[in-house]
Coordinates of C-alpha atoms in Angstrom, one line a residue:
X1 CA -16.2 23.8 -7.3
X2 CA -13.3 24.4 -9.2
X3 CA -14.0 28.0 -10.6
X4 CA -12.2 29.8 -7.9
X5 CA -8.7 28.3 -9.1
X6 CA -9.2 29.8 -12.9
X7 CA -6.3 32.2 -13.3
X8 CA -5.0 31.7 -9.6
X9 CA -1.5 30.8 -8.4
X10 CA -1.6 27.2 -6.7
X11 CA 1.3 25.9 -4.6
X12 CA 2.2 22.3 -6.1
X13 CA 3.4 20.7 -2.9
X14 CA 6.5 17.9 -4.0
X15 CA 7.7 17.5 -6.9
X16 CA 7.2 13.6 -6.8
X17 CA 5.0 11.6 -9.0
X18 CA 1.8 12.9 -8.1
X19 CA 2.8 16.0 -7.7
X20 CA 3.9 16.1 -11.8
X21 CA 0.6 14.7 -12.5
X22 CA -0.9 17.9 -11.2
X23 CA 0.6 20.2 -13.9
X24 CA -1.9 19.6 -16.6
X25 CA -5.1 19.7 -15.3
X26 CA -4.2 22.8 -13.3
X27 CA -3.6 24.2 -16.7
X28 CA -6.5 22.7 -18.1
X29 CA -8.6 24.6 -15.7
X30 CA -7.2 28.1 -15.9
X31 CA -4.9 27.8 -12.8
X32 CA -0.8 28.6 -12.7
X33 CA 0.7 26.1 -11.1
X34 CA 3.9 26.8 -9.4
X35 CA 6.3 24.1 -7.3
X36 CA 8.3 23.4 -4.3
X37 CA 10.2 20.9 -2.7
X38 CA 12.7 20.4 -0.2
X39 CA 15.3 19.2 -3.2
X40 CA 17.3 21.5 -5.9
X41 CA 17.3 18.7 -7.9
X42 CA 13.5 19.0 -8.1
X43 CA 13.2 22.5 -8.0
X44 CA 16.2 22.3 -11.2
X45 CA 13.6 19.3 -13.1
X46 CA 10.3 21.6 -13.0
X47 CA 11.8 24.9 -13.9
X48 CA 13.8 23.3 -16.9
X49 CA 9.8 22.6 -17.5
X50 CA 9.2 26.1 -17.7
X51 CA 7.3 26.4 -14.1
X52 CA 7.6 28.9 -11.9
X53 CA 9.3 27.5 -8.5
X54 CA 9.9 28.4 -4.6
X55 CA 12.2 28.0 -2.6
X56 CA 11.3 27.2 1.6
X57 CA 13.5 29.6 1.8
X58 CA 11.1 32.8 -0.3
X59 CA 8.5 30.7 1.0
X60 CA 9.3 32.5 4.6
X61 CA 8.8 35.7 2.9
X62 CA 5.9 35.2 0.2
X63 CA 2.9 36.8 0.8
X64 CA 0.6 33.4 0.6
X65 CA -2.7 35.1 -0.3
X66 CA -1.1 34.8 -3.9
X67 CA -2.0 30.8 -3.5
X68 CA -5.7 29.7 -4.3
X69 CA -4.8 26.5 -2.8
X70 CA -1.8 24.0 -1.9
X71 CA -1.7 20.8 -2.8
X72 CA 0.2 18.1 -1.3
X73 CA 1.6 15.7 -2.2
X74 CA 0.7 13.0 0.0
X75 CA 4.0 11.6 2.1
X76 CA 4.0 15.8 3.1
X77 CA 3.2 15.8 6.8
X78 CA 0.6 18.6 7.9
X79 CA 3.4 20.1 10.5
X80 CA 5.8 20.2 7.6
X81 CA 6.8 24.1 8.0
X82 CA 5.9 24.9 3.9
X83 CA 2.0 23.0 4.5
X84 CA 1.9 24.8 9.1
X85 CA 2.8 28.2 7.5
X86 CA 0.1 27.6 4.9
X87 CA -2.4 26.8 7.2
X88 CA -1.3 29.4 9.4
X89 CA -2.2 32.1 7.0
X90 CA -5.5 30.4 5.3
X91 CA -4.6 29.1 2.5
X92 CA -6.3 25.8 2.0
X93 CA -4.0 22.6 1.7
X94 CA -5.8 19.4 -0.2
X95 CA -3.8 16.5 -1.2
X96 CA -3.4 14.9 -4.6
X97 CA -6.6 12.5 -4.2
X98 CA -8.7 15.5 -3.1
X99 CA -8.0 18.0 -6.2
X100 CA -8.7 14.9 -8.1
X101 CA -11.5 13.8 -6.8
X102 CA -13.0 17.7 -7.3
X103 CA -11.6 17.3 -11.0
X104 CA -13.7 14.3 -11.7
X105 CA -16.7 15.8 -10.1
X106 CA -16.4 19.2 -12.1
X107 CA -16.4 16.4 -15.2
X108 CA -13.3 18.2 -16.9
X109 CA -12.2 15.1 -18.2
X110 CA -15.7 13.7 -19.2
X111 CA -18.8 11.4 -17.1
X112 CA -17.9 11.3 -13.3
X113 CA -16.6 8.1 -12.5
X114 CA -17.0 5.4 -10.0
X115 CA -14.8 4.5 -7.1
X116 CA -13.9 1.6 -5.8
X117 CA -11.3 2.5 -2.9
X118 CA -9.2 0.2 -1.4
X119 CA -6.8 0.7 2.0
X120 CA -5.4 -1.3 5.0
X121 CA -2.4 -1.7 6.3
X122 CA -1.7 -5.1 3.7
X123 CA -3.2 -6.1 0.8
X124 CA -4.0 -3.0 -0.5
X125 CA -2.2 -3.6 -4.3
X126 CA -3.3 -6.6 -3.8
X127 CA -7.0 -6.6 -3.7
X128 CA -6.7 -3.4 -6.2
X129 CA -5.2 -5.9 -8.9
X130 CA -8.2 -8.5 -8.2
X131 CA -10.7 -5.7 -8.4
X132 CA -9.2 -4.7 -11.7
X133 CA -9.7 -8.1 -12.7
X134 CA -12.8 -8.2 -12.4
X135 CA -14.1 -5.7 -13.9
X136 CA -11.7 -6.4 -16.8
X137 CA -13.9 -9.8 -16.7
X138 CA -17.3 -8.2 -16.5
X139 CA -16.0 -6.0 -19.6
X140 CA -16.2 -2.8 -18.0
X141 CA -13.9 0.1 -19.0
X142 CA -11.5 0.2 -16.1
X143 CA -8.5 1.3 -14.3
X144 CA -5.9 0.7 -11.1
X145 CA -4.8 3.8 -9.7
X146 CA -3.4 6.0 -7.0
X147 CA -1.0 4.4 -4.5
X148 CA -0.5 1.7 -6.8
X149 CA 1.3 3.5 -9.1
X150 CA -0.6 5.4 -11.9
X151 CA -1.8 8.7 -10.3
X152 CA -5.8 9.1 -10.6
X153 CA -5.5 12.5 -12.3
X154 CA -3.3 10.7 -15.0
X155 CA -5.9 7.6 -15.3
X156 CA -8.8 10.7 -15.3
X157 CA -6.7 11.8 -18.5
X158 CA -6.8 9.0 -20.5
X159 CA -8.9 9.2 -24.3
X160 CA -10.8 6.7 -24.2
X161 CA -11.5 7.3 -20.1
X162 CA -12.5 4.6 -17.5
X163 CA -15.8 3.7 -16.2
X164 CA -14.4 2.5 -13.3
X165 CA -11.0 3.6 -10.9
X166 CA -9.6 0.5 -8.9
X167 CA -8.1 3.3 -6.2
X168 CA -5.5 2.0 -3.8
X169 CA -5.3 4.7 -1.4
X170 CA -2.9 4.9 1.5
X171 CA -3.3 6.4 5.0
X172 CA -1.6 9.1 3.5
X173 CA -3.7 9.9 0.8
X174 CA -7.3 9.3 2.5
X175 CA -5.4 11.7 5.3
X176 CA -5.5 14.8 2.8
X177 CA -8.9 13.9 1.1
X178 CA -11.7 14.6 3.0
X179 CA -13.9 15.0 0.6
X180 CA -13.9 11.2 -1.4
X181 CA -17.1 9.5 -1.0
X182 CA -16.6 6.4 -2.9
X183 CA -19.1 4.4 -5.1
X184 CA -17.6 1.6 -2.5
X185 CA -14.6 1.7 -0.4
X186 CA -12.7 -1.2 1.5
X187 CA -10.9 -1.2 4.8
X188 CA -8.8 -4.4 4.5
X189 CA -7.1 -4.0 8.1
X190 CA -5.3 -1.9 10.9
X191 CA -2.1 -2.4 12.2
X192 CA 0.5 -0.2 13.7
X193 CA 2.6 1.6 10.5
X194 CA 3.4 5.0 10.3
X195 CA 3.0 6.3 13.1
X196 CA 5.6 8.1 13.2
X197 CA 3.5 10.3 10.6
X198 CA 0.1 9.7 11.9
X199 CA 1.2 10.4 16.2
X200 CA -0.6 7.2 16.9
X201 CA -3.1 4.4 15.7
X202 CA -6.2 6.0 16.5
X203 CA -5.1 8.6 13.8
X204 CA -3.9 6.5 11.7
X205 CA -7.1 4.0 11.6
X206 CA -9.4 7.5 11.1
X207 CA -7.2 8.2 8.4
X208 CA -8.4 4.4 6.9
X209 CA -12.0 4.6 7.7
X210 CA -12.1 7.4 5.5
X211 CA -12.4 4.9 2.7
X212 CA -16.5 3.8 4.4
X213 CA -17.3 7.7 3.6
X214 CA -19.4 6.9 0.3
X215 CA -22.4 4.4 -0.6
X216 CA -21.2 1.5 0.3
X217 CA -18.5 0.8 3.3
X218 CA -16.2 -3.0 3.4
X219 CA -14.6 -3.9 6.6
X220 CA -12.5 -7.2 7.0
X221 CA -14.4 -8.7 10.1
X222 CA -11.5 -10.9 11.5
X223 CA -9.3 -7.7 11.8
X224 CA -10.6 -6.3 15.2
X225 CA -9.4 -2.7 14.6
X226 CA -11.4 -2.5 11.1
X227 CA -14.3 -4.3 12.1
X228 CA -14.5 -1.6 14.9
X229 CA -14.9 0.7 12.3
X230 CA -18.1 -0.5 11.0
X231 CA -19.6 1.3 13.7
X232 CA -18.0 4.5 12.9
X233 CA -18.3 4.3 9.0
X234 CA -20.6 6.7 7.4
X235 CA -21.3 4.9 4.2
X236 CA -25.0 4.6 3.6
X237 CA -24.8 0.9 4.0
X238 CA -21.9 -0.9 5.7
X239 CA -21.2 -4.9 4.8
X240 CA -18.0 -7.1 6.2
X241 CA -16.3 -10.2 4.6
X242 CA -14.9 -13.1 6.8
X243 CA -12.5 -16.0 6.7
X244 CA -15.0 -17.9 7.8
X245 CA -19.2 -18.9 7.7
X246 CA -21.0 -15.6 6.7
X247 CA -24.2 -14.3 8.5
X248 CA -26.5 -12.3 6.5
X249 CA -25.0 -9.3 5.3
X250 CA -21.1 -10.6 5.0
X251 CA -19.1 -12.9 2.6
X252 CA -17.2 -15.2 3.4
X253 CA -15.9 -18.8 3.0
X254 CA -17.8 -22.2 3.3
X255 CA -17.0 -25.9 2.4
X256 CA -13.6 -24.3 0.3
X257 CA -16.1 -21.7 -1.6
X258 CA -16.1 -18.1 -1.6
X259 CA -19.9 -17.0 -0.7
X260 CA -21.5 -13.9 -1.0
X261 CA -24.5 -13.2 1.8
X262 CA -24.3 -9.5 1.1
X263 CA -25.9 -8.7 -1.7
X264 CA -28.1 -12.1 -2.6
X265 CA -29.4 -15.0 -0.6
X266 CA -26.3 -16.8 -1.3
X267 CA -24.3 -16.7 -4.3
X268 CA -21.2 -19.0 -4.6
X269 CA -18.4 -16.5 -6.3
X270 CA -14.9 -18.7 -6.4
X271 CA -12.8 -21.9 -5.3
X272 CA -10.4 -20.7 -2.4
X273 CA -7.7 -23.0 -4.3
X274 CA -7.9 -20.9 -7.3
X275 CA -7.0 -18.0 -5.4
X276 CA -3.7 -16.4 -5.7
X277 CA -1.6 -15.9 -3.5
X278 CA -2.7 -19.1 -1.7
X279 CA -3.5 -18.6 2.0
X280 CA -5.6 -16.7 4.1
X281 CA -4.2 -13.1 3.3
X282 CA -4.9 -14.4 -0.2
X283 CA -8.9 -15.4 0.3
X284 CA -9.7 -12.3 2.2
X285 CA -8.3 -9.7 0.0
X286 CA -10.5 -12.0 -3.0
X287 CA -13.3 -12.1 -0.7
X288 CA -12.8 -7.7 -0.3
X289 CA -12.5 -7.1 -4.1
X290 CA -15.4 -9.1 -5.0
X291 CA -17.3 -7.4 -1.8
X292 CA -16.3 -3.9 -3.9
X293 CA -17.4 -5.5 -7.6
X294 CA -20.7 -6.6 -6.1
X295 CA -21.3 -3.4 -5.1
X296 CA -21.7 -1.9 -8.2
X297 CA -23.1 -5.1 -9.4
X298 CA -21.1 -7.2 -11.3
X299 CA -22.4 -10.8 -11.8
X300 CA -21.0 -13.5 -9.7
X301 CA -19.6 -15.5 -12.8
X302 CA -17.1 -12.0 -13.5
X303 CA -16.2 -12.3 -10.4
X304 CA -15.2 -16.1 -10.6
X305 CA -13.7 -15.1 -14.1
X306 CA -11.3 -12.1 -12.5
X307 CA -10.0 -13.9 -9.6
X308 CA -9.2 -16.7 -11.9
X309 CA -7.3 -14.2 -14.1
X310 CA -5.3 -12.8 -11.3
X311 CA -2.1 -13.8 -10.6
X312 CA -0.1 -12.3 -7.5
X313 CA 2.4 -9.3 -8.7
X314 CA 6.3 -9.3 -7.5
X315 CA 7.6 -9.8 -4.1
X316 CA 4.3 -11.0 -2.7
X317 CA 4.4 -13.9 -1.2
X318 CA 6.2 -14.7 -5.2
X319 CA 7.8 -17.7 -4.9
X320 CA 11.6 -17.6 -6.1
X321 CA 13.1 -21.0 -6.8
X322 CA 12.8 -24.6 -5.0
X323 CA 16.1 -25.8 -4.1
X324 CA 16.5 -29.0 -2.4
X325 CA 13.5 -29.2 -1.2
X326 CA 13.2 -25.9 0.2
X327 CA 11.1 -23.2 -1.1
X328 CA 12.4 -19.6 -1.4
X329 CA 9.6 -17.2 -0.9
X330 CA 10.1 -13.1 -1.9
X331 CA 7.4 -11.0 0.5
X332 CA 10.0 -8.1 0.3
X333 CA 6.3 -5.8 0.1
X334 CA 5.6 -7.0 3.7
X335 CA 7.3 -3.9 5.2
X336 CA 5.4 -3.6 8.6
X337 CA 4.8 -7.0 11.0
X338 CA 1.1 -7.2 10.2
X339 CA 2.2 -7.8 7.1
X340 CA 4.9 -10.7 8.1
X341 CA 2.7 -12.3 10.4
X342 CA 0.4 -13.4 7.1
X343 CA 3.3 -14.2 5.3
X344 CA 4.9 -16.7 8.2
X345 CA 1.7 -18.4 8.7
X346 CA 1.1 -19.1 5.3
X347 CA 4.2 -21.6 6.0
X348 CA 5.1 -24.3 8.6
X349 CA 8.4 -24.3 9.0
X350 CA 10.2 -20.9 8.1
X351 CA 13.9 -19.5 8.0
X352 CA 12.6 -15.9 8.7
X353 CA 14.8 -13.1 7.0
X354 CA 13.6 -10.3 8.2
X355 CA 14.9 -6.3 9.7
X356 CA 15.1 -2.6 8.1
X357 CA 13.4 0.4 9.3
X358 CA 10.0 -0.3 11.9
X359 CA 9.1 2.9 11.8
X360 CA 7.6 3.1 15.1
X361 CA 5.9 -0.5 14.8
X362 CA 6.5 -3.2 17.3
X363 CA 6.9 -6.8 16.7
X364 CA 6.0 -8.2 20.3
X365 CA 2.9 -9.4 19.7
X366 CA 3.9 -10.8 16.2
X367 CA 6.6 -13.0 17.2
X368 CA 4.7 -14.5 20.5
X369 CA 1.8 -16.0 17.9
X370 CA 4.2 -17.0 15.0
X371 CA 7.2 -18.1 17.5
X372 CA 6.3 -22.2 17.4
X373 CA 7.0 -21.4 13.1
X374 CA 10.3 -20.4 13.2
X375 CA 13.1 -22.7 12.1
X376 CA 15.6 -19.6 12.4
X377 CA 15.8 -15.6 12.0
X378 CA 18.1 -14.0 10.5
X379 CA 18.2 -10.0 10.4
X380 CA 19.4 -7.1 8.5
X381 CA 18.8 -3.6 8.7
X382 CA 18.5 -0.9 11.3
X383 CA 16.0 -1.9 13.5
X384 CA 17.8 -5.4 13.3
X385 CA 18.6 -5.5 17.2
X386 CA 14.7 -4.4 18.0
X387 CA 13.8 -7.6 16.5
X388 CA 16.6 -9.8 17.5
X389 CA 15.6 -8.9 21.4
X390 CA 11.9 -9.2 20.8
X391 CA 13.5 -12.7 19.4
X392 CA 14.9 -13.4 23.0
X393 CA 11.9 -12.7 24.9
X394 CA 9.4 -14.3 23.2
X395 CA 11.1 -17.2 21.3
X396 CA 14.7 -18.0 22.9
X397 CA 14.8 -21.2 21.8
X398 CA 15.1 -19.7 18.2
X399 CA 18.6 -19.5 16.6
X400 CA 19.0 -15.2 15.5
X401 CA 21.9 -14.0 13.4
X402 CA 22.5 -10.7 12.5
X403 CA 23.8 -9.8 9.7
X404 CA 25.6 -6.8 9.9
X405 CA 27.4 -4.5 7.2
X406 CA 31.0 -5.7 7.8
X407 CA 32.1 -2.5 8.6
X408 CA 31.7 1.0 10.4
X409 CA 30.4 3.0 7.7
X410 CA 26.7 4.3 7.2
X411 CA 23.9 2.1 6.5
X412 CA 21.6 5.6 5.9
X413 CA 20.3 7.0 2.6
X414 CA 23.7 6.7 1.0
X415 CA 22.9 3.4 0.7
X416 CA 21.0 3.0 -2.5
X417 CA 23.0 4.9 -4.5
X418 CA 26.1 3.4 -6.5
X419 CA 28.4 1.7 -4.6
X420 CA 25.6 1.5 -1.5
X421 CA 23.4 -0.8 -3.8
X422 CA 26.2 -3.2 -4.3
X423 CA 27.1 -3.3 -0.3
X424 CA 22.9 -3.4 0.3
X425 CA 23.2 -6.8 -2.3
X426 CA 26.4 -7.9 -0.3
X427 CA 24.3 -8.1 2.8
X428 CA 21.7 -9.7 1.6
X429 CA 23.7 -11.9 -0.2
X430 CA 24.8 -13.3 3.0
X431 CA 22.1 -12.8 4.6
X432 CA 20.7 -15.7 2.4
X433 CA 24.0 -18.0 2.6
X434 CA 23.1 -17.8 6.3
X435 CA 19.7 -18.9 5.8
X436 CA 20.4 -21.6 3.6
X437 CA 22.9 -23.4 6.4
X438 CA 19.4 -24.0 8.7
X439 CA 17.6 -24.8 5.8
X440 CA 16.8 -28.4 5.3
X441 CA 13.7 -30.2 2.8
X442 CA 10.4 -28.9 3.6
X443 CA 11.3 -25.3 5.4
X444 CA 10.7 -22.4 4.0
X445 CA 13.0 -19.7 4.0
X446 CA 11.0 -16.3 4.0
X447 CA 12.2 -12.7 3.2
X448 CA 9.0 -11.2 5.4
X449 CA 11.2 -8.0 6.6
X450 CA 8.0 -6.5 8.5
X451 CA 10.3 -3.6 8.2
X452 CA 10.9 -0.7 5.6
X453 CA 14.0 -0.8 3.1
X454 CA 15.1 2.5 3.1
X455 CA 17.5 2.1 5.5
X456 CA 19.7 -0.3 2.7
X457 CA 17.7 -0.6 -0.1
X458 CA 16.5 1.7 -3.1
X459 CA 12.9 0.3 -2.3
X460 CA 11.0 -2.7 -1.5
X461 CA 11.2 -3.6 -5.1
X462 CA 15.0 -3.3 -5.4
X463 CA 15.4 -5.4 -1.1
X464 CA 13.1 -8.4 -3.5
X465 CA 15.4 -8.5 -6.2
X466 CA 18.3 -8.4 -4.3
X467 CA 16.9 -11.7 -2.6
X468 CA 16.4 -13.1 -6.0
X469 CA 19.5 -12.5 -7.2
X470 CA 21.3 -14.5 -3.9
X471 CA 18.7 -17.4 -4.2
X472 CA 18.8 -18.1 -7.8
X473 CA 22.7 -18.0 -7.5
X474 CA 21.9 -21.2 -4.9
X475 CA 22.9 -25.0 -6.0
X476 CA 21.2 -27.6 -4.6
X477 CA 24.0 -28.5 -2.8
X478 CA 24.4 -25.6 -0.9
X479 CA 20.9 -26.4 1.3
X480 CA 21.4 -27.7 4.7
X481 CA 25.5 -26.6 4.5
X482 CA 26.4 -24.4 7.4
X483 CA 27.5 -21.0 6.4

């Protein structure tokens, strides 16, 4: 498959993270990789590297019958001009997850392995981590990879190699790989994010179902827009998981037990209270992993043994500190309001921090079911006023304050960088005070943004440890004292 590469030019699409794990296995084939991106800085990093590079701007000119192929990296939209004027004049564009995919099949890294995908809107890292778990448990040579942070060609690479890839895959990714047909594959749920880059949900959820293209297709049955998908998926068997009493053919949860219906009679598999995260976004990402372990049949005792293993990474659902009774709760990774609305009703009573970029989303629907939860909001970030009027139609009786910069300057993409991290810490430094003066024993105050962080922060990682930083600077005397 990959034959028609060897000593070919091939456009490396980014110069991100997957786009450097590209480099070497297009050597290791025979290929010439050669890069682009938007940024000089880029373009400066990968010819200091000795590779050849282009410019959008000889791009305009180059005669693209040179290129084999393109590869994307996988944030690239397809009407991006580099990846139209690709298209335009037949060169074919695969993403990241595609050539690898290709790459394992052609073996040039040793035995094809299996893969176990996972996507959704939430839970995605997640229910990767608990599938990694478990096979860890069950003793089988694994790894987590793709959108979680280790690119698949890099986790292909390693001596000794994986059985197994825990894939995390995001709309993005399953968007530029046709091709995947997974040993098993997991859609978690559907909710509006990025559509922006997708032009709508029905897009964006055939962009997810992509993940039910192999042996085995997973769909979480109390998420109406992925159980939908059962019908469409084209796996050669299709089983769902519930928060609830299976039926034959589903796991799910009874008496407090995990139960799997799907692939025995009935076989017990964990105690919901040794989930973690606690809650129901908690049980049914368990309840998806162990749907994907017991695909490729891993005992029911591994996957007891994984779930008990796994602990819930940073700024999910991570509780901070206590102070004073109140509970201080980092879900800086809920960045879209599907996201937030688990979080919020994992709680009763909740100081909702929350704003940053929507992109596109709406949170409507969100704050009419989680409305009778909220102690307070209080908002930062761009899209800040969206949520503060959504606030005033569906829950007026709420108290909202935003939190603004202090000033007139730019909130954009300056903000990360130097003296914009500190003013990004500032805010949310006071965007906790403000929080704390509703706070009294027993509330929860939540930083759910069901929002992006671009708009402030370097990342969702940096918006969680900015929260961090405010809370555990807290004194217990400080709850319940008006800012």
């Amino acid at each position: 498959m990959l034959e028609f590469l060897r000593g070919r030019d091939v456009l490396v699409a980014g110069w991100g993270v997957s786009g450097r794990s590209l480099i070497e296995p297009l050597r290791d084939i025979g290929a010439r990789p050669v890069v682009t991106d938007a940024g000089a800085a880029a373009l400066a990093e990968a010819a200091g590297l000795g590779l050849e590079i282009a410019t959008s701007v000889s791009l305009e000119t180059t005669d693209w019958s040179r290129f084999a192929l393109v590869i994307t990296s996988p944030g690239w939209r397809p009407d991006s001009p580099v990846l139209a004027a690709a298209v335009a004049e037949g060169a074919p564009v695969w993403g990241d997850v595609e050539f690898a995919w290709w790459v394992d099949q052609a073996r040039i890294y040793g035995p094809v392995r299996k893969w176990l995908v996972v996507t959704g809107t939430n839970g995605k890292t997640t229910t990767t981590s608990m599938v990694h778990a478990i096979l860890r448990a069950a003793g089988i040579a694994s790894v987590a990879c793709g959108n979680i942070g280790l690119p698949i060609l890099d986790a292909l690479r390693r001596n000794p190699g994986p059985q197994v890839l825990a894939v995390e895959l995001s709309s993005f990714q399953l968007h530029w790989a046709p091709s995947v047909r997974p040993e098993a594959g997991v859609v978690l749920n559907v909710a509006e994010d990025h559509l922006d880059w997708h032009g709508g949900l029905d897009a964006y959820a055939a962009a997810k179902a992509r993940a039910l293209f192999g042996r085995i297709g997973v769909v979480g049955l109390d998420d109406p827009v992925a159980a939908s998908l059962a019908r469409k998926s084209k796996a050669r068997r299709t089983v769902g998981f519930r928060i609830g009493v299976p039926a034959d053919g589903e796991l799910g949860v009874v008496d407090g037990k995990l139960l799997d219906r799907a692939f025995t009679k009935a076989a017990i598999l964990a105690e919901v209270g040794d989930i973690s995260p606690q809650g129901p976004a908690g049980v049914a990402d368990a309840l998806a992993a162990a749907a994907l372990t017991r695909a490729i049949d891993v005992a029911p005792q591994f996957v007891r043994e994984g779930l008990l293993e796994h602990r819930v990474g940073p700024h999910r659902s991570a509780l901070v500190r206590e102070v004073g009774g109140v509970e201080f709760i980092d879900d800086s990774k809920a960045t879209n309001p599907h996201a937030a609305r688990s979080a919020i009703l994992a709680h009763q009573q909740v100081i909702w921090l929350a704003g940053g970029q929507l992109k596109g989303a709406h949170v409507d629907d969100l704050i009419e079911e989680v409305a009778d939860r909220l102690v307070a909001a209080v908002l930062i970030g761009a899209d800040a006023p969206t949520i503060a009027a959504a606030l005033a139609r569906h829950a007026p009786e709420v108290p909202v304050v935003e939190v603004d910069s202090g000033d007139d300057g730019p909130m954009g993409d300056s903000m990360p960088m130097g003296g914009g991290a500190d003013k990004a810490d500032a805010i949310m430094a006071r965007a906790v005070a403000v929080a704390v003066g509703f706070a009294r024993g027993g509330d929860t105050v939540l930083l759910a943004p069901a929002a992006a962080s671009l708009d402030m922060f370097a990342d969702y990682t940096h918006r969680g440890r900015s929260f961090a930083a405010a809370v555990n600077a807290l004194e217990d005397g400080d709850i319940g004292r008006q800012s």
